[in-house]
N, CA, C, O and CB atoms as a CASP TS submission, in Angstrom:
PFRMAT TS
TARGET T0000
AUTHOR 0000-0000-0000
METHOD Language model
MODEL 1
PARENT N/A
ATOM      1  N   UNK     1      15.408 204.049-220.411  1.00  0.00           N
ATOM      2  CA  UNK     1      15.731 204.028-219.004  1.00  0.00           C
ATOM      3  C   UNK     1      14.534 203.554-218.177  1.00  0.00           C
ATOM      4  O   UNK     1      14.672 202.689-217.312  1.00  0.00           O
ATOM      5  CB  UNK     1      16.184 205.410-218.549  1.00  0.00           C
ATOM      6  N   UNK     2      13.366 204.126-218.449  1.00  0.00           N
ATOM      7  CA  UNK     2      12.165 203.751-217.704  1.00  0.00           C
ATOM      8  C   UNK     2      11.777 202.311-218.040  1.00  0.00           C
ATOM      9  O   UNK     2      11.299 201.578-217.174  1.00  0.00           O
ATOM     10  CB  UNK     2      10.995 204.721-218.022  1.00  0.00           C
ATOM     11  N   UNK     3      11.980 201.909-219.288  1.00  0.00           N
ATOM     12  CA  UNK     3      11.664 200.535-219.676  1.00  0.00           C
ATOM     13  C   UNK     3      12.509 199.535-218.877  1.00  0.00           C
ATOM     14  O   UNK     3      12.019 198.494-218.440  1.00  0.00           O
ATOM     15  CB  UNK     3      11.893 200.339-221.188  1.00  0.00           C
ATOM     16  N   UNK     4      13.784 199.878-218.700  1.00  0.00           N
ATOM     17  CA  UNK     4      14.656 198.991-217.930  1.00  0.00           C
ATOM     18  C   UNK     4      14.232 198.940-216.466  1.00  0.00           C
ATOM     19  O   UNK     4      14.295 197.883-215.840  1.00  0.00           O
ATOM     20  CB  UNK     4      16.115 199.449-218.038  1.00  0.00           C
ATOM     21  N   UNK     5      13.803 200.067-215.920  1.00  0.00           N
ATOM     22  CA  UNK     5      13.357 200.126-214.536  1.00  0.00           C
ATOM     23  C   UNK     5      12.081 199.307-214.348  1.00  0.00           C
ATOM     24  O   UNK     5      11.947 198.580-213.364  1.00  0.00           O
ATOM     25  CB  UNK     5      13.127 201.582-214.108  1.00  0.00           C
ATOM     26  N   UNK     6      11.153 199.423-215.281  1.00  0.00           N
ATOM     27  CA  UNK     6       9.911 198.646-215.211  1.00  0.00           C
ATOM     28  C   UNK     6      10.213 197.144-215.323  1.00  0.00           C
ATOM     29  O   UNK     6       9.631 196.333-214.603  1.00  0.00           O
ATOM     30  CB  UNK     6       8.929 199.084-216.334  1.00  0.00           C
ATOM     31  N   UNK     7      11.116 196.790-216.218  1.00  0.00           N
ATOM     32  CA  UNK     7      11.494 195.382-216.367  1.00  0.00           C
ATOM     33  C   UNK     7      12.153 194.869-215.092  1.00  0.00           C
ATOM     34  O   UNK     7      11.903 193.736-214.679  1.00  0.00           O
ATOM     35  CB  UNK     7      12.444 195.197-217.568  1.00  0.00           C
ATOM     36  N   UNK     8      12.986 195.685-214.470  1.00  0.00           N
ATOM     37  CA  UNK     8      13.640 195.292-213.224  1.00  0.00           C
ATOM     38  C   UNK     8      12.621 195.112-212.099  1.00  0.00           C
ATOM     39  O   UNK     8      12.717 194.158-211.327  1.00  0.00           O
ATOM     40  CB  UNK     8      14.689 196.335-212.823  1.00  0.00           C
ATOM     41  N   UNK     9      11.645 196.022-212.000  1.00  0.00           N
ATOM     42  CA  UNK     9      10.600 195.895-210.989  1.00  0.00           C
ATOM     43  C   UNK     9       9.737 194.654-211.231  1.00  0.00           C
ATOM     44  O   UNK     9       9.365 193.962-210.283  1.00  0.00           O
ATOM     45  CB  UNK     9       9.724 197.149-210.974  1.00  0.00           C
ATOM     46  N   UNK    10       9.424 194.378-212.470  1.00  0.00           N
ATOM     47  CA  UNK    10       8.625 193.195-212.801  1.00  0.00           C
ATOM     48  C   UNK    10       9.384 191.924-212.419  1.00  0.00           C
ATOM     49  O   UNK    10       8.795 190.970-211.911  1.00  0.00           O
ATOM     50  CB  UNK    10       8.270 193.179-214.310  1.00  0.00           C
ATOM     51  N   UNK    11      10.675 191.919-212.665  1.00  0.00           N
ATOM     52  CA  UNK    11      11.486 190.756-212.322  1.00  0.00           C
ATOM     53  C   UNK    11      11.558 190.591-210.803  1.00  0.00           C
ATOM     54  O   UNK    11      11.518 189.464-210.310  1.00  0.00           O
ATOM     55  CB  UNK    11      12.904 190.888-212.918  1.00  0.00           C
ATOM     56  N   UNK    12      11.662 191.685-210.059  1.00  0.00           N
ATOM     57  CA  UNK    12      11.714 191.637-208.606  1.00  0.00           C
ATOM     58  C   UNK    12      10.407 191.103-208.051  1.00  0.00           C
ATOM     59  O   UNK    12      10.421 190.295-207.122  1.00  0.00           O
ATOM     60  CB  UNK    12      12.014 193.022-208.029  1.00  0.00           C
ATOM     61  N   UNK    13       9.293 191.528-208.588  1.00  0.00           N
ATOM     62  CA  UNK    13       7.992 191.034-208.127  1.00  0.00           C
ATOM     63  C   UNK    13       7.854 189.543-208.395  1.00  0.00           C
ATOM     64  O   UNK    13       7.332 188.801-207.563  1.00  0.00           O
ATOM     65  CB  UNK    13       6.851 191.800-208.810  1.00  0.00           C
ATOM     66  N   UNK    14       8.320 189.115-209.546  1.00  0.00           N
ATOM     67  CA  UNK    14       8.246 187.710-209.907  1.00  0.00           C
ATOM     68  C   UNK    14       9.095 186.879-208.944  1.00  0.00           C
ATOM     69  O   UNK    14       8.670 185.805-208.519  1.00  0.00           O
ATOM     70  CB  UNK    14       8.707 187.498-211.364  1.00  0.00           C
ATOM     71  N   UNK    15      10.266 187.353-208.604  1.00  0.00           N
ATOM     72  CA  UNK    15      11.154 186.633-207.690  1.00  0.00           C
ATOM     73  C   UNK    15      10.540 186.555-206.294  1.00  0.00           C
ATOM     74  O   UNK    15      10.611 185.507-205.652  1.00  0.00           O
ATOM     75  CB  UNK    15      12.534 187.315-207.629  1.00  0.00           C
ATOM     76  N   UNK    16       9.944 187.637-205.815  1.00  0.00           N
ATOM     77  CA  UNK    16       9.329 187.640-204.491  1.00  0.00           C
ATOM     78  C   UNK    16       8.162 186.663-204.454  1.00  0.00           C
ATOM     79  O   UNK    16       7.971 185.966-203.458  1.00  0.00           O
ATOM     80  CB  UNK    16       8.857 189.059-204.111  1.00  0.00           C
ATOM     81  N   UNK    17       7.386 186.604-205.518  1.00  0.00           N
ATOM     82  CA  UNK    17       6.272 185.665-205.586  1.00  0.00           C
ATOM     83  C   UNK    17       6.749 184.230-205.596  1.00  0.00           C
ATOM     84  O   UNK    17       6.106 183.361-205.008  1.00  0.00           O
ATOM     85  CB  UNK    17       5.433 185.933-206.813  1.00  0.00           C
ATOM     86  N   UNK    18       7.858 183.967-206.248  1.00  0.00           N
ATOM     87  CA  UNK    18       8.406 182.615-206.305  1.00  0.00           C
ATOM     88  C   UNK    18       8.945 182.202-204.943  1.00  0.00           C
ATOM     89  O   UNK    18       8.882 181.025-204.587  1.00  0.00           O
ATOM     90  CB  UNK    18       9.513 182.524-207.367  1.00  0.00           C
ATOM     91  N   UNK    19       9.474 183.153-204.175  1.00  0.00           N
ATOM     92  CA  UNK    19       9.960 182.820-202.833  1.00  0.00           C
ATOM     93  C   UNK    19       8.812 182.372-201.952  1.00  0.00           C
ATOM     94  O   UNK    19       8.952 181.416-201.189  1.00  0.00           O
ATOM     95  CB  UNK    19      10.676 184.020-202.198  1.00  0.00           C
ATOM     96  N   UNK    20       7.673 183.055-202.049  1.00  0.00           N
ATOM     97  CA  UNK    20       6.500 182.663-201.277  1.00  0.00           C
ATOM     98  C   UNK    20       6.020 181.281-201.666  1.00  0.00           C
ATOM     99  O   UNK    20       5.646 180.484-200.805  1.00  0.00           O
ATOM    100  CB  UNK    20       5.383 183.670-201.464  1.00  0.00           C
ATOM    101  N   UNK    21       6.026 180.994-202.948  1.00  0.00           N
ATOM    102  CA  UNK    21       5.608 179.679-203.416  1.00  0.00           C
ATOM    103  C   UNK    21       6.576 178.612-202.923  1.00  0.00           C
ATOM    104  O   UNK    21       6.154 177.510-202.573  1.00  0.00           O
ATOM    105  CB  UNK    21       5.517 179.653-204.950  1.00  0.00           C
ATOM    106  N   UNK    22       7.850 178.920-202.891  1.00  0.00           N
ATOM    107  CA  UNK    22       8.827 177.951-202.401  1.00  0.00           C
ATOM    108  C   UNK    22       8.603 177.644-200.931  1.00  0.00           C
ATOM    109  O   UNK    22       8.723 176.492-200.513  1.00  0.00           O
ATOM    110  CB  UNK    22      10.246 178.468-202.616  1.00  0.00           C
ATOM    111  N   UNK    23       8.281 178.659-200.143  1.00  0.00           N
ATOM    112  CA  UNK    23       8.023 178.445-198.722  1.00  0.00           C
ATOM    113  C   UNK    23       6.813 177.542-198.525  1.00  0.00           C
ATOM    114  O   UNK    23       6.822 176.664-197.663  1.00  0.00           O
ATOM    115  CB  UNK    23       7.808 179.783-198.005  1.00  0.00           C
ATOM    116  N   UNK    24       5.779 177.756-199.322  1.00  0.00           N
ATOM    117  CA  UNK    24       4.585 176.909-199.238  1.00  0.00           C
ATOM    118  C   UNK    24       4.924 175.489-199.652  1.00  0.00           C
ATOM    119  O   UNK    24       4.475 174.533-199.020  1.00  0.00           O
ATOM    120  CB  UNK    24       3.451 177.467-200.122  1.00  0.00           C
ATOM    121  N   UNK    25       5.701 175.346-200.693  1.00  0.00           N
ATOM    122  CA  UNK    25       6.087 174.012-201.153  1.00  0.00           C
ATOM    123  C   UNK    25       6.913 173.291-200.091  1.00  0.00           C
ATOM    124  O   UNK    25       6.696 172.105-199.844  1.00  0.00           O
ATOM    125  CB  UNK    25       6.878 174.104-202.468  1.00  0.00           C
ATOM    126  N   UNK    26       7.849 173.984-199.464  1.00  0.00           N
ATOM    127  CA  UNK    26       8.647 173.369-198.405  1.00  0.00           C
ATOM    128  C   UNK    26       7.765 172.998-197.215  1.00  0.00           C
ATOM    129  O   UNK    26       7.960 171.945-196.609  1.00  0.00           O
ATOM    130  CB  UNK    26       9.776 174.318-197.959  1.00  0.00           C
ATOM    131  N   UNK    27       6.814 173.839-196.879  1.00  0.00           N
ATOM    132  CA  UNK    27       5.889 173.535-195.793  1.00  0.00           C
ATOM    133  C   UNK    27       5.076 172.284-196.081  1.00  0.00           C
ATOM    134  O   UNK    27       4.885 171.449-195.196  1.00  0.00           O
ATOM    135  CB  UNK    27       4.961 174.709-195.551  1.00  0.00           C
ATOM    136  N   UNK    28       4.599 172.149-197.306  1.00  0.00           N
ATOM    137  CA  UNK    28       3.854 170.945-197.684  1.00  0.00           C
ATOM    138  C   UNK    28       4.748 169.709-197.646  1.00  0.00           C
ATOM    139  O   UNK    28       4.311 168.630-197.245  1.00  0.00           O
ATOM    140  CB  UNK    28       3.247 171.110-199.082  1.00  0.00           C
ATOM    141  N   UNK    29       5.985 169.872-198.060  1.00  0.00           N
ATOM    142  CA  UNK    29       6.926 168.751-198.023  1.00  0.00           C
ATOM    143  C   UNK    29       7.178 168.303-196.592  1.00  0.00           C
ATOM    144  O   UNK    29       7.181 167.104-196.313  1.00  0.00           O
ATOM    145  CB  UNK    29       8.250 169.136-198.695  1.00  0.00           C
ATOM    146  N   UNK    30       7.389 169.243-195.683  1.00  0.00           N
ATOM    147  CA  UNK    30       7.624 168.909-194.279  1.00  0.00           C
ATOM    148  C   UNK    30       6.387 168.236-193.687  1.00  0.00           C
ATOM    149  O   UNK    30       6.512 167.265-192.941  1.00  0.00           O
ATOM    150  CB  UNK    30       7.992 170.176-193.468  1.00  0.00           C
ATOM    151  N   UNK    31       5.197 168.737-194.009  1.00  0.00           N
ATOM    152  CA  UNK    31       3.962 168.134-193.505  1.00  0.00           C
ATOM    153  C   UNK    31       3.804 166.705-194.034  1.00  0.00           C
ATOM    154  O   UNK    31       3.379 165.814-193.299  1.00  0.00           O
ATOM    155  CB  UNK    31       2.740 168.991-193.906  1.00  0.00           C
ATOM    156  N   UNK    32       4.141 166.490-195.297  1.00  0.00           N
ATOM    157  CA  UNK    32       4.055 165.151-195.872  1.00  0.00           C
ATOM    158  C   UNK    32       5.024 164.183-195.218  1.00  0.00           C
ATOM    159  O   UNK    32       4.667 163.039-194.937  1.00  0.00           O
ATOM    160  CB  UNK    32       4.318 165.206-197.357  1.00  0.00           C
ATOM    161  N   UNK    33       6.240 164.630-194.974  1.00  0.00           N
ATOM    162  CA  UNK    33       7.239 163.779-194.319  1.00  0.00           C
ATOM    163  C   UNK    33       6.805 163.461-192.887  1.00  0.00           C
ATOM    164  O   UNK    33       6.960 162.330-192.425  1.00  0.00           O
ATOM    165  CB  UNK    33       8.630 164.467-194.322  1.00  0.00           C
ATOM    166  N   UNK    34       6.264 164.458-192.188  1.00  0.00           N
ATOM    167  CA  UNK    34       5.789 164.230-190.821  1.00  0.00           C
ATOM    168  C   UNK    34       4.654 163.208-190.808  1.00  0.00           C
ATOM    169  O   UNK    34       4.599 162.354-189.923  1.00  0.00           O
ATOM    170  CB  UNK    34       5.319 165.553-190.183  1.00  0.00           C
ATOM    171  N   UNK    35       3.759 163.289-191.775  1.00  0.00           N
ATOM    172  CA  UNK    35       2.656 162.324-191.857  1.00  0.00           C
ATOM    173  C   UNK    35       3.192 160.918-192.108  1.00  0.00           C
ATOM    174  O   UNK    35       2.696 159.951-191.529  1.00  0.00           O
ATOM    175  CB  UNK    35       1.666 162.725-192.975  1.00  0.00           C
ATOM    176  N   UNK    36       4.197 160.800-192.965  1.00  0.00           N
ATOM    177  CA  UNK    36       4.791 159.485-193.228  1.00  0.00           C
ATOM    178  C   UNK    36       5.463 158.914-191.977  1.00  0.00           C
ATOM    179  O   UNK    36       5.378 157.712-191.722  1.00  0.00           O
ATOM    180  CB  UNK    36       5.812 159.582-194.372  1.00  0.00           C
ATOM    181  N   UNK    37       6.122 159.757-191.207  1.00  0.00           N
ATOM    182  CA  UNK    37       6.771 159.304-189.975  1.00  0.00           C
ATOM    183  C   UNK    37       5.721 158.801-188.981  1.00  0.00           C
ATOM    184  O   UNK    37       5.914 157.766-188.343  1.00  0.00           O
ATOM    185  CB  UNK    37       7.609 160.449-189.346  1.00  0.00           C
ATOM    186  N   UNK    38       4.616 159.530-188.849  1.00  0.00           N
ATOM    187  CA  UNK    38       3.551 159.115-187.929  1.00  0.00           C
ATOM    188  C   UNK    38       2.972 157.776-188.362  1.00  0.00           C
ATOM    189  O   UNK    38       2.769 156.891-187.531  1.00  0.00           O
ATOM    190  CB  UNK    38       2.435 160.184-187.863  1.00  0.00           C
ATOM    191  N   UNK    39       2.707 157.617-189.647  1.00  0.00           N
ATOM    192  CA  UNK    39       2.169 156.347-190.153  1.00  0.00           C
ATOM    193  C   UNK    39       3.156 155.215-189.909  1.00  0.00           C
ATOM    194  O   UNK    39       2.756 154.123-189.505  1.00  0.00           O
ATOM    195  CB  UNK    39       1.844 156.452-191.658  1.00  0.00           C
ATOM    196  N   UNK    40       4.431 155.460-190.146  1.00  0.00           N
ATOM    197  CA  UNK    40       5.452 154.419-189.936  1.00  0.00           C
ATOM    198  C   UNK    40       5.527 154.019-188.462  1.00  0.00           C
ATOM    199  O   UNK    40       5.647 152.835-188.148  1.00  0.00           O
ATOM    200  CB  UNK    40       6.836 154.911-190.421  1.00  0.00           C
ATOM    201  N   UNK    41       5.459 154.988-187.570  1.00  0.00           N
ATOM    202  CA  UNK    41       5.532 154.685-186.133  1.00  0.00           C
ATOM    203  C   UNK    41       4.338 153.838-185.710  1.00  0.00           C
ATOM    204  O   UNK    41       4.501 152.874-184.963  1.00  0.00           O
ATOM    205  CB  UNK    41       5.585 155.988-185.298  1.00  0.00           C
ATOM    206  N   UNK    42       3.150 154.183-186.175  1.00  0.00           N
ATOM    207  CA  UNK    42       1.973 153.402-185.816  1.00  0.00           C
ATOM    208  C   UNK    42       1.975 152.028-186.477  1.00  0.00           C
ATOM    209  O   UNK    42       1.434 151.077-185.912  1.00  0.00           O
ATOM    210  CB  UNK    42       0.716 154.154-186.198  1.00  0.00           C
ATOM    211  N   UNK    43       2.564 151.905-187.649  1.00  0.00           N
ATOM    212  CA  UNK    43       2.613 150.618-188.340  1.00  0.00           C
ATOM    213  C   UNK    43       3.657 149.690-187.725  1.00  0.00           C
ATOM    214  O   UNK    43       3.418 148.489-187.598  1.00  0.00           O
ATOM    215  CB  UNK    43       2.911 150.827-189.822  1.00  0.00           C
ATOM    216  N   UNK    44       4.797 150.230-187.348  1.00  0.00           N
ATOM    217  CA  UNK    44       5.904 149.411-186.849  1.00  0.00           C
ATOM    218  C   UNK    44       5.859 149.286-185.324  1.00  0.00           C
ATOM    219  O   UNK    44       6.466 148.368-184.772  1.00  0.00           O
ATOM    220  CB  UNK    44       7.248 150.012-187.289  1.00  0.00           C
ATOM    221  N   UNK    45       5.167 150.171-184.643  1.00  0.00           N
ATOM    222  CA  UNK    45       5.113 150.187-183.188  1.00  0.00           C
ATOM    223  C   UNK    45       4.749 148.859-182.550  1.00  0.00           C
ATOM    224  O   UNK    45       5.464 148.411-181.653  1.00  0.00           O
ATOM    225  CB  UNK    45       4.147 151.202-182.751  1.00  0.00           C
ATOM    226  N   UNK    46       3.666 148.202-182.970  1.00  0.00           N
ATOM    227  CA  UNK    46       3.309 146.924-182.356  1.00  0.00           C
ATOM    228  C   UNK    46       4.378 145.839-182.547  1.00  0.00           C
ATOM    229  O   UNK    46       4.577 145.006-181.661  1.00  0.00           O
ATOM    230  CB  UNK    46       1.998 146.441-182.926  1.00  0.00           C
ATOM    231  N   UNK    47       5.055 145.844-183.679  1.00  0.00           N
ATOM    232  CA  UNK    47       6.105 144.853-183.936  1.00  0.00           C
ATOM    233  C   UNK    47       7.260 145.062-182.960  1.00  0.00           C
ATOM    234  O   UNK    47       7.775 144.100-182.391  1.00  0.00           O
ATOM    235  CB  UNK    47       6.608 144.946-185.404  1.00  0.00           C
ATOM    236  N   UNK    48       7.659 146.294-182.769  1.00  0.00           N
ATOM    237  CA  UNK    48       8.761 146.603-181.857  1.00  0.00           C
ATOM    238  C   UNK    48       8.351 146.295-180.418  1.00  0.00           C
ATOM    239  O   UNK    48       9.142 145.748-179.650  1.00  0.00           O
ATOM    240  CB  UNK    48       9.184 148.088-181.992  1.00  0.00           C
ATOM    241  N   UNK    49       7.131 146.642-180.056  1.00  0.00           N
ATOM    242  CA  UNK    49       6.642 146.366-178.709  1.00  0.00           C
ATOM    243  C   UNK    49       6.641 144.866-178.426  1.00  0.00           C
ATOM    244  O   UNK    49       7.038 144.438-177.342  1.00  0.00           O
ATOM    245  CB  UNK    49       5.233 146.940-178.525  1.00  0.00           C
ATOM    246  N   UNK    50       6.200 144.073-179.389  1.00  0.00           N
ATOM    247  CA  UNK    50       6.186 142.617-179.227  1.00  0.00           C
ATOM    248  C   UNK    50       7.602 142.060-179.068  1.00  0.00           C
ATOM    249  O   UNK    50       7.825 141.141-178.281  1.00  0.00           O
ATOM    250  CB  UNK    50       5.494 141.956-180.427  1.00  0.00           C
ATOM    251  N   UNK    51       8.545 142.611-179.807  1.00  0.00           N
ATOM    252  CA  UNK    51       9.935 142.154-179.697  1.00  0.00           C
ATOM    253  C   UNK    51      10.475 142.428-178.294  1.00  0.00           C
ATOM    254  O   UNK    51      11.171 141.585-177.729  1.00  0.00           O
ATOM    255  CB  UNK    51      10.823 142.848-180.758  1.00  0.00           C
ATOM    256  N   UNK    52      10.166 143.587-177.729  1.00  0.00           N
ATOM    257  CA  UNK    52      10.624 143.895-176.377  1.00  0.00           C
ATOM    258  C   UNK    52       9.947 143.005-175.340  1.00  0.00           C
ATOM    259  O   UNK    52      10.580 142.579-174.374  1.00  0.00           O
ATOM    260  CB  UNK    52      10.363 145.362-176.055  1.00  0.00           C
ATOM    261  N   UNK    53       8.664 142.726-175.539  1.00  0.00           N
ATOM    262  CA  UNK    53       7.964 141.846-174.608  1.00  0.00           C
ATOM    263  C   UNK    53       8.549 140.438-174.651  1.00  0.00           C
ATOM    264  O   UNK    53       8.711 139.803-173.609  1.00  0.00           O
ATOM    265  CB  UNK    53       6.466 141.807-174.930  1.00  0.00           C
ATOM    266  N   UNK    54       8.867 139.946-175.849  1.00  0.00           N
ATOM    267  CA  UNK    54       9.491 138.624-175.972  1.00  0.00           C
ATOM    268  C   UNK    54      10.852 138.594-175.278  1.00  0.00           C
ATOM    269  O   UNK    54      11.190 137.622-174.602  1.00  0.00           O
ATOM    270  CB  UNK    54       9.645 138.239-177.455  1.00  0.00           C
ATOM    271  N   UNK    55      11.617 139.649-175.448  1.00  0.00           N
ATOM    272  CA  UNK    55      12.925 139.731-174.811  1.00  0.00           C
ATOM    273  C   UNK    55      12.777 139.755-173.296  1.00  0.00           C
ATOM    274  O   UNK    55      13.537 139.093-172.589  1.00  0.00           O
ATOM    275  CB  UNK    55      13.685 140.976-175.294  1.00  0.00           C
ATOM    276  N   UNK    56      11.825 140.497-172.803  1.00  0.00           N
ATOM    277  CA  UNK    56      11.577 140.577-171.361  1.00  0.00           C
ATOM    278  C   UNK    56      11.168 139.214-170.815  1.00  0.00           C
ATOM    279  O   UNK    56      11.653 138.792-169.765  1.00  0.00           O
ATOM    280  CB  UNK    56      10.487 141.625-171.053  1.00  0.00           C
ATOM    281  N   UNK    57      10.283 138.530-171.519  1.00  0.00           N
ATOM    282  CA  UNK    57       9.854 137.196-171.080  1.00  0.00           C
ATOM    283  C   UNK    57      11.034 136.231-171.036  1.00  0.00           C
ATOM    284  O   UNK    57      11.152 135.431-170.107  1.00  0.00           O
ATOM    285  CB  UNK    57       8.759 136.646-172.013  1.00  0.00           C
ATOM    286  N   UNK    58      11.903 136.306-172.034  1.00  0.00           N
ATOM    287  CA  UNK    58      13.080 135.432-172.077  1.00  0.00           C
ATOM    288  C   UNK    58      14.003 135.721-170.899  1.00  0.00           C
ATOM    289  O   UNK    58      14.517 134.787-170.283  1.00  0.00           O
ATOM    290  CB  UNK    58      13.843 135.612-173.406  1.00  0.00           C
ATOM    291  N   UNK    59      14.221 136.975-170.576  1.00  0.00           N
ATOM    292  CA  UNK    59      15.087 137.347-169.459  1.00  0.00           C
ATOM    293  C   UNK    59      14.499 136.849-168.148  1.00  0.00           C
ATOM    294  O   UNK    59      15.218 136.311-167.306  1.00  0.00           O
ATOM    295  CB  UNK    59      15.289 138.873-169.409  1.00  0.00           C
ATOM    296  N   UNK    60      13.191 137.026-167.970  1.00  0.00           N
ATOM    297  CA  UNK    60      12.541 136.571-166.743  1.00  0.00           C
ATOM    298  C   UNK    60      12.620 135.051-166.603  1.00  0.00           C
ATOM    299  O   UNK    60      12.852 134.537-165.508  1.00  0.00           O
ATOM    300  CB  UNK    60      11.078 137.026-166.719  1.00  0.00           C
ATOM    301  N   UNK    61      12.430 134.338-167.703  1.00  0.00           N
ATOM    302  CA  UNK    61      12.448 132.878-167.679  1.00  0.00           C
ATOM    303  C   UNK    61      13.839 132.350-167.377  1.00  0.00           C
ATOM    304  O   UNK    61      13.994 131.427-166.578  1.00  0.00           O
ATOM    305  CB  UNK    61      11.955 132.317-169.006  1.00  0.00           C
ATOM    306  N   UNK    62      14.833 132.917-167.997  1.00  0.00           N
ATOM    307  CA  UNK    62      16.195 132.422-167.831  1.00  0.00           C
ATOM    308  C   UNK    62      16.829 132.855-166.518  1.00  0.00           C
ATOM    309  O   UNK    62      17.741 132.194-166.022  1.00  0.00           O
ATOM    310  CB  UNK    62      17.048 132.886-168.974  1.00  0.00           C
ATOM    311  N   UNK    63      16.359 133.950-165.957  1.00  0.00           N
ATOM    312  CA  UNK    63      16.944 134.397-164.691  1.00  0.00           C
ATOM    313  C   UNK    63      16.415 133.578-163.521  1.00  0.00           C
ATOM    314  O   UNK    63      17.089 133.462-162.498  1.00  0.00           O
ATOM    315  CB  UNK    63      16.653 135.882-164.463  1.00  0.00           C
ATOM    316  N   UNK    64      15.229 133.013-163.655  1.00  0.00           N
ATOM    317  CA  UNK    64      14.656 132.181-162.602  1.00  0.00           C
ATOM    318  C   UNK    64      14.077 132.979-161.458  1.00  0.00           C
ATOM    319  O   UNK    64      13.560 132.395-160.506  1.00  0.00           O
ATOM    320  CB  UNK    64      15.687 131.252-162.076  1.00  0.00           C
ATOM    321  N   UNK    65      14.145 134.274-161.521  1.00  0.00           N
ATOM    322  CA  UNK    65      13.615 135.114-160.452  1.00  0.00           C
ATOM    323  C   UNK    65      12.550 136.032-161.036  1.00  0.00           C
ATOM    324  O   UNK    65      12.726 137.248-161.109  1.00  0.00           O
ATOM    325  CB  UNK    65      14.747 135.940-159.766  1.00  0.00           C
ATOM    326  N   UNK    66      11.463 135.437-161.442  1.00  0.00           N
ATOM    327  CA  UNK    66      10.399 136.197-162.079  1.00  0.00           C
ATOM    328  C   UNK    66       9.765 137.207-161.130  1.00  0.00           C
ATOM    329  O   UNK    66       9.278 138.249-161.568  1.00  0.00           O
ATOM    330  CB  UNK    66       9.341 135.260-162.609  1.00  0.00           C
ATOM    331  N   UNK    67       9.769 136.910-159.855  1.00  0.00           N
ATOM    332  CA  UNK    67       9.140 137.815-158.895  1.00  0.00           C
ATOM    333  C   UNK    67       9.939 139.099-158.704  1.00  0.00           C
ATOM    334  O   UNK    67       9.360 140.157-158.459  1.00  0.00           O
ATOM    335  CB  UNK    67       8.969 137.118-157.561  1.00  0.00           C
ATOM    336  N   UNK    68      11.278 139.014-158.815  1.00  0.00           N
ATOM    337  CA  UNK    68      12.081 140.219-158.598  1.00  0.00           C
ATOM    338  C   UNK    68      12.404 140.941-159.891  1.00  0.00           C
ATOM    339  O   UNK    68      12.704 142.135-159.867  1.00  0.00           O
ATOM    340  CB  UNK    68      13.363 139.866-157.886  1.00  0.00           C
ATOM    341  N   UNK    69      12.351 140.253-161.012  1.00  0.00           N
ATOM    342  CA  UNK    69      12.670 140.892-162.280  1.00  0.00           C
ATOM    343  C   UNK    69      11.451 141.617-162.820  1.00  0.00           C
ATOM    344  O   UNK    69      10.359 141.053-162.887  1.00  0.00           O
ATOM    345  CB  UNK    69      13.177 139.863-163.296  1.00  0.00           C
ATOM    346  N   UNK    70      11.645 142.861-163.203  1.00  0.00           N
ATOM    347  CA  UNK    70      10.566 143.627-163.813  1.00  0.00           C
ATOM    348  C   UNK    70      11.073 144.236-165.109  1.00  0.00           C
ATOM    349  O   UNK    70      12.218 144.678-165.195  1.00  0.00           O
ATOM    350  CB  UNK    70      10.041 144.728-162.850  1.00  0.00           C
ATOM    351  N   UNK    71      10.222 144.254-166.098  1.00  0.00           N
ATOM    352  CA  UNK    71      10.592 144.840-167.398  1.00  0.00           C
ATOM    353  C   UNK    71       9.730 146.042-167.694  1.00  0.00           C
ATOM    354  O   UNK    71       9.887 146.672-168.740  1.00  0.00           O
ATOM    355  CB  UNK    71      10.458 143.807-168.530  1.00  0.00           C
TER
END
């Protein structure tokens, strides 16, 4: 009876320890994904900005009213 109780307590401790490790692993995963998103935004940001500037220039040129059009 006591052997079964000790085995049950040992299993419970092991499970609680694994839950803590899982939380740390998920936290590291979220931090890694966030870092990748930041790198992607900084890498792609200038390309997207240039595309919008080109579009704005085209609109201003074709509208013929560069003084009143603002982008």
